[in-house]
Amino acid sequence: MVSSFDSGLVPELASSISEVIHLFLGSPDAHVKPQFMDAEVQDILTRITGLDLEKVFRPIKQELKPPTYKLMTDAQLKEVTQSAREQAQRLLKMPPVLPERKPINDVLSEDKILEGMDTAKYVFTDITFNIPHRERFIVIREPTGTLRKASWEERQDPHPVFKEENLKVVFVQDHHEDVLDLCQVQFELDSSEYIRVHAATYEDLEKMRKYDLLRSTRPIGGLVWYLKDLCVRPVAPNLFRLLYHPLNLALPAVPLKYPLIYAKRESQRAGYVELALQAYEQTSAESSV
Amino acid sequence: MVCKSLASFLLKTYHGGHIVIRLAMAGHKQPNRPFYRIVAAYNKRARDSKYIEQLGSYDPLPNIYNEKLVSFNSDRIKYWMGCGAHPTKPVAKLLGLAGFFPLHPMTVTEAERRRGLAELAEGAAPEEVDKQQEL
């Protein structure tokens, strides 16, 4: 049940997640939930992402070029590492998590007199040059005579990768990052397809505990945001079991009261959480003795 | 939108006739597979020959989702209509179906005729079924 994990990841992840939870529970007066784009949230999420230069600049599929060697002094080396870090930060910029876009259901007119005029629908697209794709008029005239705007699905065909069966295959092969990249290229940031694929990826990652795959890459901010939502739903025990596993003795002083508050207030499986906490306390007591 | 310069006047007298917005067959040269372009052209020119500007397309055969795809550049159509172009009947019908123009009366008449034919066919089919049962 317990998979081996990088002991370096989980303490930071644990402390950051508890900070996020703290932000949420906060004071009883705070009724406004923090959004993804708040400065504090972004700060915490960047810290979780980490800055593993090796992984960011790992060899991606490019043209084969022979490596170049440069001779430089220590000061120059520092400068170059610094600029490399800045570029890595830019590369790690999190794609924003937007609320789901509303489906389009506008009916422009209903003409009963036209019923039965043709067996096929007519799809009219306005090809004016300067309008963005979201605002384009794509209008469908049904054989029943109703004139309606085209829904988001009709405007764009989804990639076959994003069907359920194919997603499972891809996850078994550990291609989560590639799926998320493809998804970002293919769909708009607030389409329901995009959100659905991201949710499926995060669920799978959380089930398989493969957090390491996403460490120091772009989507991990979104992953933690999603897990934060999960904490409010009754699936959190896995996460807490991971965080407070007895093996994880290198945990710095993560304030224990936050999970307790969470367990009392919002968790629906308070028993699990408390058990996990007790196990952790026991083992930490044993180790210290 | 004044398009009556000396040059365009001379061109018009040279070409003769007015500008129309009509359907021109796109020369794919495959039998039984038509494809039309919505085009602004001079009236006297041949249907498929040199046009002034392409304003859209129309595919009369439905695709796998049973849709007939029509595209039109509303901005440029408005410009040419402002310059005095006349749309032909099929173009006017298509644009009326799209909602860009008011509905063409012939569309309504065709729909009514089709419904009449469909009712006649339904009326004929039960009679045939009855006859076979009697036999």
Short mmCIF file of C-alpha atoms in Angstrom, two decimals:
data_model
loop_
_atom_site.label_atom_id
_atom_site.label_comp_id
_atom_site.label_asym_id
_atom_site.label_seq_id
_atom_site.Cartn_x
_atom_site.Cartn_y
_atom_site.Cartn_z
CA MET A 1 0.00 0.00 0.00
CA VAL A 2 2.79 2.38 0.81
CA SER A 3 4.84 3.20 -2.24
CA SER A 4 8.35 4.43 -1.86
CA PHE A 5 8.63 8.16 -2.26
CA ASP A 6 11.26 10.78 -2.26
CA SER A 7 11.73 11.87 1.33
CA GLY A 8 12.78 15.26 0.11
CA LEU A 9 9.41 16.04 -1.44
CA VAL A 10 6.97 15.26 1.25
CA PRO A 11 8.08 17.53 4.10
CA GLU A 12 7.93 20.58 1.88
CA LEU A 13 4.70 19.43 0.33
CA ALA A 14 3.28 18.75 3.77
CA SER A 15 4.22 22.11 5.21
CA SER A 16 3.01 23.96 2.16
CA ILE A 17 -0.26 22.12 2.04
CA SER A 18 -0.83 22.84 5.69
CA GLU A 19 -0.15 26.51 4.99
CA VAL A 20 -2.70 26.44 2.22
CA ILE A 21 -5.21 24.83 4.56
CA HIS A 22 -4.38 27.46 7.13
CA LEU A 23 -5.13 30.14 4.59
CA PHE A 24 -8.48 28.55 4.04
CA LEU A 25 -9.54 27.91 7.60
CA GLY A 26 -7.89 31.10 8.75
CA SER A 27 -9.95 33.19 11.07
CA PRO A 28 -13.64 32.51 11.42
CA ASP A 29 -14.36 35.94 9.99
CA ALA A 30 -12.73 35.21 6.66
CA HIS A 31 -15.69 34.16 4.51
CA VAL A 32 -13.99 34.91 1.19
CA LYS A 33 -12.15 31.88 -0.13
CA PRO A 34 -8.73 32.71 -1.56
CA GLN A 35 -8.60 32.45 -5.32
CA PHE A 36 -5.89 30.88 -7.42
CA MET A 37 -4.48 34.21 -8.52
CA ASP A 38 -3.97 35.71 -5.04
CA ALA A 39 -0.40 36.72 -4.30
CA GLU A 40 -0.15 34.60 -1.14
CA VAL A 41 -1.49 31.51 -2.85
CA GLN A 42 0.85 31.95 -5.78
CA ASP A 43 3.76 32.37 -3.39
CA ILE A 44 3.00 29.14 -1.60
CA LEU A 45 2.48 27.29 -4.84
CA THR A 46 5.77 28.49 -6.30
CA ARG A 47 7.52 27.23 -3.21
CA ILE A 48 5.90 23.84 -3.62
CA THR A 49 6.93 23.71 -7.24
CA GLY A 50 10.56 23.90 -6.31
CA LEU A 51 13.30 24.79 -8.69
CA ASP A 52 15.04 21.64 -9.77
CA LEU A 53 17.27 22.90 -12.55
CA GLU A 54 18.20 19.42 -13.63
CA LYS A 55 14.61 18.53 -14.34
CA VAL A 56 13.53 21.78 -15.96
CA PHE A 57 16.35 21.79 -18.45
CA ARG A 58 16.41 18.09 -19.00
CA PRO A 59 17.05 17.05 -22.58
CA ILE A 60 13.86 17.43 -24.59
CA LYS A 61 13.44 16.07 -28.05
CA GLN A 62 15.35 18.48 -30.23
CA GLU A 63 17.67 18.43 -33.18
CA LEU A 64 20.92 16.68 -32.35
CA LYS A 65 23.59 19.31 -31.88
CA PRO A 66 27.09 18.63 -30.58
CA PRO A 67 27.49 20.12 -27.08
CA THR A 68 29.29 23.46 -26.78
CA TYR A 69 31.97 24.04 -24.18
CA LYS A 70 32.72 27.47 -22.79
CA LEU A 71 35.59 28.62 -20.60
CA MET A 72 34.52 31.08 -17.93
CA THR A 73 35.56 32.49 -14.59
CA ASP A 74 33.69 31.82 -11.34
CA ALA A 75 31.92 35.17 -11.50
CA GLN A 76 30.71 34.48 -15.02
CA LEU A 77 29.56 31.02 -13.93
CA LYS A 78 27.50 32.58 -11.15
CA GLU A 79 25.90 35.00 -13.60
CA VAL A 80 25.04 32.23 -15.99
CA THR A 81 23.52 30.08 -13.22
CA GLN A 82 21.52 33.08 -12.08
CA SER A 83 20.11 33.72 -15.54
CA ALA A 84 19.42 30.00 -15.87
CA ARG A 85 17.41 30.14 -12.63
CA GLU A 86 15.43 33.10 -13.90
CA GLN A 87 14.67 31.35 -17.13
CA ALA A 88 13.66 28.24 -15.21
CA GLN A 89 11.25 30.35 -13.17
CA ARG A 90 9.76 31.75 -16.32
CA LEU A 91 9.43 28.26 -17.78
CA LEU A 92 7.74 27.09 -14.60
CA LYS A 93 5.05 29.73 -14.80
CA MET A 94 1.83 28.05 -13.75
CA PRO A 95 -1.01 27.94 -16.21
CA PRO A 96 -3.92 29.64 -14.49
CA VAL A 97 -6.84 27.65 -13.20
CA LEU A 98 -9.98 29.42 -14.35
CA PRO A 99 -13.56 28.66 -13.42
CA GLU A 100 -15.43 26.59 -15.95
CA ARG A 101 -16.89 28.52 -18.85
CA LYS A 102 -20.61 28.63 -19.21
CA PRO A 103 -22.16 26.51 -21.96
CA ILE A 104 -23.72 28.38 -24.85
CA ASN A 105 -27.40 27.76 -25.20
CA ASP A 106 -28.68 30.83 -27.00
CA VAL A 107 -31.52 30.32 -29.39
CA LEU A 108 -31.64 33.22 -31.80
CA SER A 109 -35.01 32.47 -33.36
CA GLU A 110 -37.59 29.72 -33.68
CA ASP A 111 -39.28 29.56 -37.06
CA LYS A 112 -41.92 26.88 -37.09
CA ILE A 113 -42.82 27.72 -40.68
CA LEU A 114 -39.47 26.36 -41.78
CA GLU A 115 -40.00 22.92 -40.33
CA GLY A 116 -39.07 20.11 -42.69
CA MET A 117 -37.26 22.34 -45.17
CA ASP A 118 -34.20 20.10 -45.27
CA THR A 119 -32.90 16.89 -43.74
CA ALA A 120 -29.50 18.31 -42.77
CA LYS A 121 -28.44 21.09 -40.41
CA TYR A 122 -26.85 24.21 -41.81
CA VAL A 123 -23.76 25.45 -39.94
CA PHE A 124 -22.96 29.10 -40.69
CA THR A 125 -19.54 30.42 -39.71
CA ASP A 126 -18.59 34.06 -39.87
CA ILE A 127 -15.09 34.30 -41.34
CA THR A 128 -14.40 37.97 -40.61
CA PHE A 129 -10.71 38.33 -40.09
CA ASN A 130 -10.21 40.31 -36.92
CA ILE A 131 -12.53 38.70 -34.38
CA PRO A 132 -11.14 36.28 -31.76
CA HIS A 133 -12.40 32.73 -32.01
CA ARG A 134 -14.50 32.96 -28.88
CA GLU A 135 -16.57 35.83 -30.20
CA ARG A 136 -17.10 34.43 -33.65
CA PHE A 137 -20.66 33.84 -34.78
CA ILE A 138 -21.11 30.15 -35.44
CA VAL A 139 -24.79 29.59 -35.92
CA ILE A 140 -26.73 26.40 -36.65
CA ARG A 141 -30.09 26.20 -38.41
CA GLU A 142 -31.78 22.92 -37.50
CA PRO A 143 -34.25 21.10 -39.79
CA THR A 144 -36.94 22.02 -37.28
CA GLY A 145 -36.32 25.66 -38.06
CA THR A 146 -34.64 26.84 -34.83
CA LEU A 147 -31.64 29.08 -35.23
CA ARG A 148 -29.20 28.60 -32.37
CA LYS A 149 -25.59 29.37 -31.54
CA ALA A 150 -23.11 26.50 -31.67
CA SER A 151 -22.00 25.02 -28.34
CA TRP A 152 -18.35 24.80 -27.31
CA GLU A 153 -18.13 21.12 -28.26
CA GLU A 154 -19.45 21.74 -31.73
CA ARG A 155 -16.89 24.43 -32.34
CA GLN A 156 -13.95 22.14 -31.84
CA ASP A 157 -13.35 18.41 -32.14
CA PRO A 158 -11.56 16.82 -29.20
CA HIS A 159 -8.31 14.90 -29.59
CA PRO A 160 -8.71 11.10 -29.37
CA VAL A 161 -6.18 11.01 -26.50
CA PHE A 162 -8.69 12.64 -24.24
CA LYS A 163 -11.20 9.82 -24.23
CA GLU A 164 -11.42 7.85 -20.97
CA GLU A 165 -9.88 4.57 -22.16
CA ASN A 166 -6.96 6.28 -23.81
CA LEU A 167 -6.30 8.41 -20.76
CA LYS A 168 -5.98 5.28 -18.62
CA VAL A 169 -3.40 3.80 -20.96
CA VAL A 170 -1.43 7.00 -20.96
CA PHE A 171 -1.41 7.22 -17.18
CA VAL A 172 -0.08 3.70 -16.84
CA GLN A 173 2.86 4.79 -18.96
CA ASP A 174 3.53 7.82 -16.73
CA HIS A 175 2.92 10.42 -19.43
CA HIS A 176 0.94 12.75 -17.18
CA GLU A 177 2.98 15.79 -18.06
CA ASP A 178 2.61 15.24 -21.77
CA VAL A 179 -1.14 14.84 -21.42
CA LEU A 180 -1.39 18.10 -19.53
CA ASP A 181 0.73 19.90 -22.12
CA LEU A 182 -1.35 18.56 -24.99
CA CYS A 183 -4.46 19.53 -23.14
CA GLN A 184 -3.25 23.07 -22.73
CA VAL A 185 -2.43 23.39 -26.42
CA GLN A 186 -5.67 21.83 -27.54
CA PHE A 187 -8.31 23.36 -25.33
CA GLU A 188 -9.10 26.79 -24.04
CA LEU A 189 -8.15 27.37 -20.40
CA ASP A 190 -11.70 27.46 -19.16
CA SER A 191 -13.38 24.80 -21.25
CA SER A 192 -15.08 21.93 -19.48
CA GLU A 193 -12.90 19.43 -21.39
CA TYR A 194 -9.73 21.02 -20.08
CA ILE A 195 -10.98 20.96 -16.51
CA ARG A 196 -12.21 17.38 -16.87
CA VAL A 197 -8.86 16.12 -18.20
CA HIS A 198 -6.96 17.95 -15.50
CA ALA A 199 -9.24 16.50 -12.84
CA ALA A 200 -8.74 13.00 -14.21
CA THR A 201 -4.95 13.46 -14.25
CA TYR A 202 -4.83 14.78 -10.71
CA GLU A 203 -7.09 12.01 -9.43
CA ASP A 204 -4.89 9.38 -10.99
CA LEU A 205 -1.74 10.99 -9.61
CA GLU A 206 -3.23 11.18 -6.19
CA LYS A 207 -4.34 7.55 -6.30
CA MET A 208 -0.96 6.31 -7.44
CA ARG A 209 0.98 8.72 -5.19
CA LYS A 210 3.11 9.74 -8.16
CA TYR A 211 3.68 13.26 -6.94
CA ASP A 212 7.32 13.10 -7.98
CA LEU A 213 6.44 13.08 -11.64
CA LEU A 214 5.13 16.59 -11.43
CA ARG A 215 7.63 18.09 -9.02
CA SER A 216 9.41 21.17 -10.38
CA THR A 217 7.21 21.32 -13.44
CA ARG A 218 4.48 23.68 -14.50
CA PRO A 219 1.31 21.89 -13.53
CA ILE A 220 2.10 21.14 -9.89
CA GLY A 221 0.50 24.38 -8.71
CA GLY A 222 -2.72 23.25 -10.27
CA LEU A 223 -2.29 19.84 -8.67
CA VAL A 224 -2.02 21.27 -5.17
CA TRP A 225 -4.97 23.57 -5.85
CA TYR A 226 -7.02 20.58 -6.84
CA LEU A 227 -5.89 18.60 -3.80
CA LYS A 228 -6.93 21.51 -1.63
CA ASP A 229 -10.38 21.14 -3.10
CA LEU A 230 -10.16 17.41 -2.40
CA CYS A 231 -9.37 18.12 1.26
CA VAL A 232 -12.80 19.60 1.56
CA ARG A 233 -14.25 16.48 0.04
CA PRO A 234 -14.04 13.13 1.83
CA VAL A 235 -11.02 11.81 -0.07
CA ALA A 236 -8.36 13.54 1.97
CA PRO A 237 -7.32 10.64 4.21
CA ASN A 238 -4.94 9.39 1.53
CA LEU A 239 -3.21 12.70 1.44
CA PHE A 240 -2.90 12.90 5.18
CA ARG A 241 -1.74 9.32 5.44
CA LEU A 242 1.00 10.24 3.02
CA LEU A 243 1.91 13.41 4.84
CA TYR A 244 2.08 11.95 8.28
CA HIS A 245 3.39 8.52 7.51
CA PRO A 246 5.55 7.13 10.29
CA LEU A 247 8.50 6.77 7.95
CA ASN A 248 8.52 10.47 7.37
CA LEU A 249 10.45 11.37 10.46
CA ALA A 250 12.42 14.14 8.81
CA LEU A 251 9.31 16.29 8.94
CA PRO A 252 10.13 19.75 10.26
CA ALA A 253 7.86 21.32 12.79
CA VAL A 254 4.63 21.07 10.86
CA PRO A 255 2.06 22.51 13.18
CA LEU A 256 -0.15 19.63 14.14
CA LYS A 257 -3.07 21.75 15.17
CA TYR A 258 -4.07 22.61 11.59
CA PRO A 259 -4.98 19.09 10.59
CA LEU A 260 -6.85 18.74 13.87
CA ILE A 261 -8.88 21.87 13.19
CA TYR A 262 -9.51 20.63 9.67
CA ALA A 263 -10.59 17.24 10.99
CA LYS A 264 -13.09 18.77 13.36
CA ARG A 265 -14.47 21.40 11.01
CA GLU A 266 -14.65 20.16 7.49
CA SER A 267 -13.46 16.60 7.12
CA GLN A 268 -16.08 13.92 6.88
CA ARG A 269 -13.71 11.15 7.87
CA ALA A 270 -12.42 12.63 11.07
CA GLY A 271 -11.67 9.17 12.39
CA TYR A 272 -9.10 8.40 9.71
CA VAL A 273 -7.34 11.69 10.13
CA GLU A 274 -7.11 11.35 13.87
CA LEU A 275 -5.83 7.78 13.58
CA ALA A 276 -3.14 8.88 11.20
CA LEU A 277 -2.15 11.71 13.51
CA GLN A 278 -1.97 9.37 16.47
CA ALA A 279 0.18 6.92 14.52
CA TYR A 280 2.51 9.75 13.63
CA GLU A 281 2.72 10.98 17.18
CA GLN A 282 3.44 7.46 18.42
CA THR A 283 6.24 6.87 16.01
CA SER A 284 7.75 10.28 16.57
CA ALA A 285 7.63 9.59 20.30
CA GLU A 286 9.29 6.20 19.74
CA SER A 287 11.98 7.65 17.56
CA SER A 288 12.77 10.39 20.01
CA VAL A 289 12.99 7.85 22.81
CA MET B 1 -17.81 53.64 -47.96
CA VAL B 2 -17.48 55.47 -51.30
CA CYS B 3 -16.28 53.13 -54.02
CA LYS B 4 -17.18 55.41 -56.96
CA SER B 5 -13.80 56.66 -58.05
CA LEU B 6 -12.94 57.40 -61.65
CA ALA B 7 -11.03 54.16 -61.94
CA SER B 8 -13.91 52.01 -60.72
CA PHE B 9 -16.35 53.90 -62.98
CA LEU B 10 -14.19 53.25 -66.00
CA LEU B 11 -13.80 49.60 -65.03
CA LYS B 12 -17.54 49.29 -64.65
CA THR B 13 -18.26 50.74 -68.07
CA TYR B 14 -15.58 48.44 -69.50
CA HIS B 15 -16.99 45.32 -67.87
CA GLY B 16 -20.57 46.37 -68.31
CA GLY B 17 -23.20 45.39 -65.80
CA HIS B 18 -23.11 45.54 -62.04
CA ILE B 19 -21.49 43.62 -59.24
CA VAL B 20 -23.26 40.55 -57.90
CA ILE B 21 -22.72 38.27 -54.93
CA ARG B 22 -23.30 34.77 -56.23
CA LEU B 23 -22.27 31.13 -55.96
CA ALA B 24 -19.43 30.04 -58.22
CA MET B 25 -18.42 26.40 -58.58
CA ALA B 26 -14.91 25.84 -57.23
CA GLY B 27 -13.07 23.97 -59.97
CA HIS B 28 -12.33 20.67 -58.24
CA LYS B 29 -13.36 18.81 -61.41
CA GLN B 30 -14.82 15.77 -59.66
CA PRO B 31 -18.08 14.48 -61.04
CA ASN B 32 -21.07 14.49 -58.70
CA ARG B 33 -19.21 16.46 -56.04
CA PRO B 34 -20.12 20.16 -56.19
CA PHE B 35 -18.58 22.81 -53.97
CA TYR B 36 -19.50 26.48 -54.22
CA ARG B 37 -17.73 29.68 -53.30
CA ILE B 38 -19.67 32.79 -52.35
CA VAL B 39 -18.08 35.38 -54.54
CA ALA B 40 -18.35 39.06 -55.51
CA ALA B 41 -18.02 39.27 -59.30
CA TYR B 42 -19.13 41.32 -62.28
CA ASN B 43 -22.49 40.29 -63.64
CA LYS B 44 -21.38 39.66 -67.23
CA ARG B 45 -18.49 37.35 -66.38
CA ALA B 46 -18.78 33.58 -66.64
CA ARG B 47 -19.89 31.82 -63.50
CA ASP B 48 -16.54 30.26 -62.59
CA SER B 49 -14.15 32.79 -64.09
CA LYS B 50 -12.23 35.65 -62.52
CA TYR B 51 -14.04 37.21 -59.56
CA ILE B 52 -13.33 40.33 -57.54
CA GLU B 53 -13.23 38.78 -54.08
CA GLN B 54 -14.19 35.54 -52.40
CA LEU B 55 -16.60 36.10 -49.54
CA GLY B 56 -17.20 32.55 -48.32
CA SER B 57 -18.03 29.00 -49.26
CA TYR B 58 -20.95 26.59 -49.34
CA ASP B 59 -20.79 22.80 -49.31
CA PRO B 60 -24.13 21.38 -50.48
CA LEU B 61 -23.41 17.78 -49.47
CA PRO B 62 -23.83 17.04 -45.72
CA ASN B 63 -20.80 15.73 -43.79
CA ILE B 64 -20.55 12.84 -41.29
CA TYR B 65 -22.40 14.85 -38.65
CA ASN B 66 -25.18 15.63 -41.13
CA GLU B 67 -24.20 19.28 -41.35
CA LYS B 68 -23.96 21.48 -44.42
CA LEU B 69 -21.08 23.88 -43.84
CA VAL B 70 -21.44 27.46 -44.95
CA SER B 71 -18.98 30.24 -44.23
CA PHE B 72 -19.35 33.92 -45.06
CA ASN B 73 -17.32 37.03 -44.33
CA SER B 74 -19.99 39.31 -42.96
CA ASP B 75 -17.70 42.34 -42.87
CA ARG B 76 -16.89 42.19 -46.57
CA ILE B 77 -20.44 41.28 -47.59
CA LYS B 78 -21.63 44.42 -45.86
CA TYR B 79 -19.01 46.41 -47.77
CA TRP B 80 -20.02 45.09 -51.18
CA MET B 81 -23.72 45.51 -50.43
CA GLY B 82 -22.90 49.08 -49.49
CA CYS B 83 -21.18 49.48 -52.87
CA GLY B 84 -24.35 48.38 -54.61
CA ALA B 85 -23.82 44.65 -55.18
CA HIS B 86 -26.91 42.48 -55.71
CA PRO B 87 -27.11 39.04 -54.11
CA THR B 88 -28.58 36.28 -56.24
CA LYS B 89 -31.49 34.12 -55.12
CA PRO B 90 -29.53 31.16 -53.68
CA VAL B 91 -27.16 33.48 -51.82
CA ALA B 92 -30.11 35.44 -50.46
CA LYS B 93 -31.72 32.20 -49.29
CA LEU B 94 -28.55 31.01 -47.56
CA LEU B 95 -28.00 34.32 -45.82
CA GLY B 96 -31.65 34.40 -44.82
CA LEU B 97 -31.30 30.97 -43.23
CA ALA B 98 -28.21 32.21 -41.43
CA GLY B 99 -30.05 35.13 -39.93
CA PHE B 100 -27.85 37.68 -41.67
CA PHE B 101 -30.70 38.67 -44.03
CA PRO B 102 -34.40 38.45 -43.29
CA LEU B 103 -35.89 35.10 -44.29
CA HIS B 104 -36.42 34.67 -48.03
CA PRO B 105 -40.07 34.01 -48.93
CA MET B 106 -39.10 31.15 -51.27
CA THR B 107 -37.53 29.28 -48.34
CA VAL B 108 -40.89 29.32 -46.59
CA THR B 109 -42.68 28.25 -49.76
CA GLU B 110 -40.25 25.39 -50.32
CA ALA B 111 -40.66 24.22 -46.74
CA GLU B 112 -44.45 24.22 -47.15
CA ARG B 113 -44.21 22.33 -50.44
CA ARG B 114 -41.96 19.71 -48.88
CA ARG B 115 -44.32 19.26 -46.00
CA GLY B 116 -47.18 18.82 -48.43
CA LEU B 117 -45.24 16.16 -50.32
CA ALA B 118 -44.32 14.39 -47.09
CA GLU B 119 -47.96 14.29 -46.02
CA LEU B 120 -48.99 12.91 -49.39
CA ALA B 121 -46.33 10.20 -49.09
CA GLU B 122 -47.54 9.30 -45.61
CA GLY B 123 -51.10 9.23 -46.86
CA ALA B 124 -50.09 6.93 -49.74
CA ALA B 125 -47.99 4.51 -47.61
CA PRO B 126 -50.74 3.46 -45.11
CA GLU B 127 -53.09 2.88 -48.06
CA GLU B 128 -50.59 0.53 -49.66
CA VAL B 129 -50.10 -1.32 -46.37
CA ASP B 130 -53.88 -1.72 -46.06
CA LYS B 131 -54.14 -3.05 -49.62
CA GLN B 132 -51.42 -5.66 -48.99
CA GLN B 133 -53.16 -6.78 -45.80
CA GLU B 134 -56.44 -7.19 -47.67
CA LEU B 135 -54.71 -9.23 -50.33
#
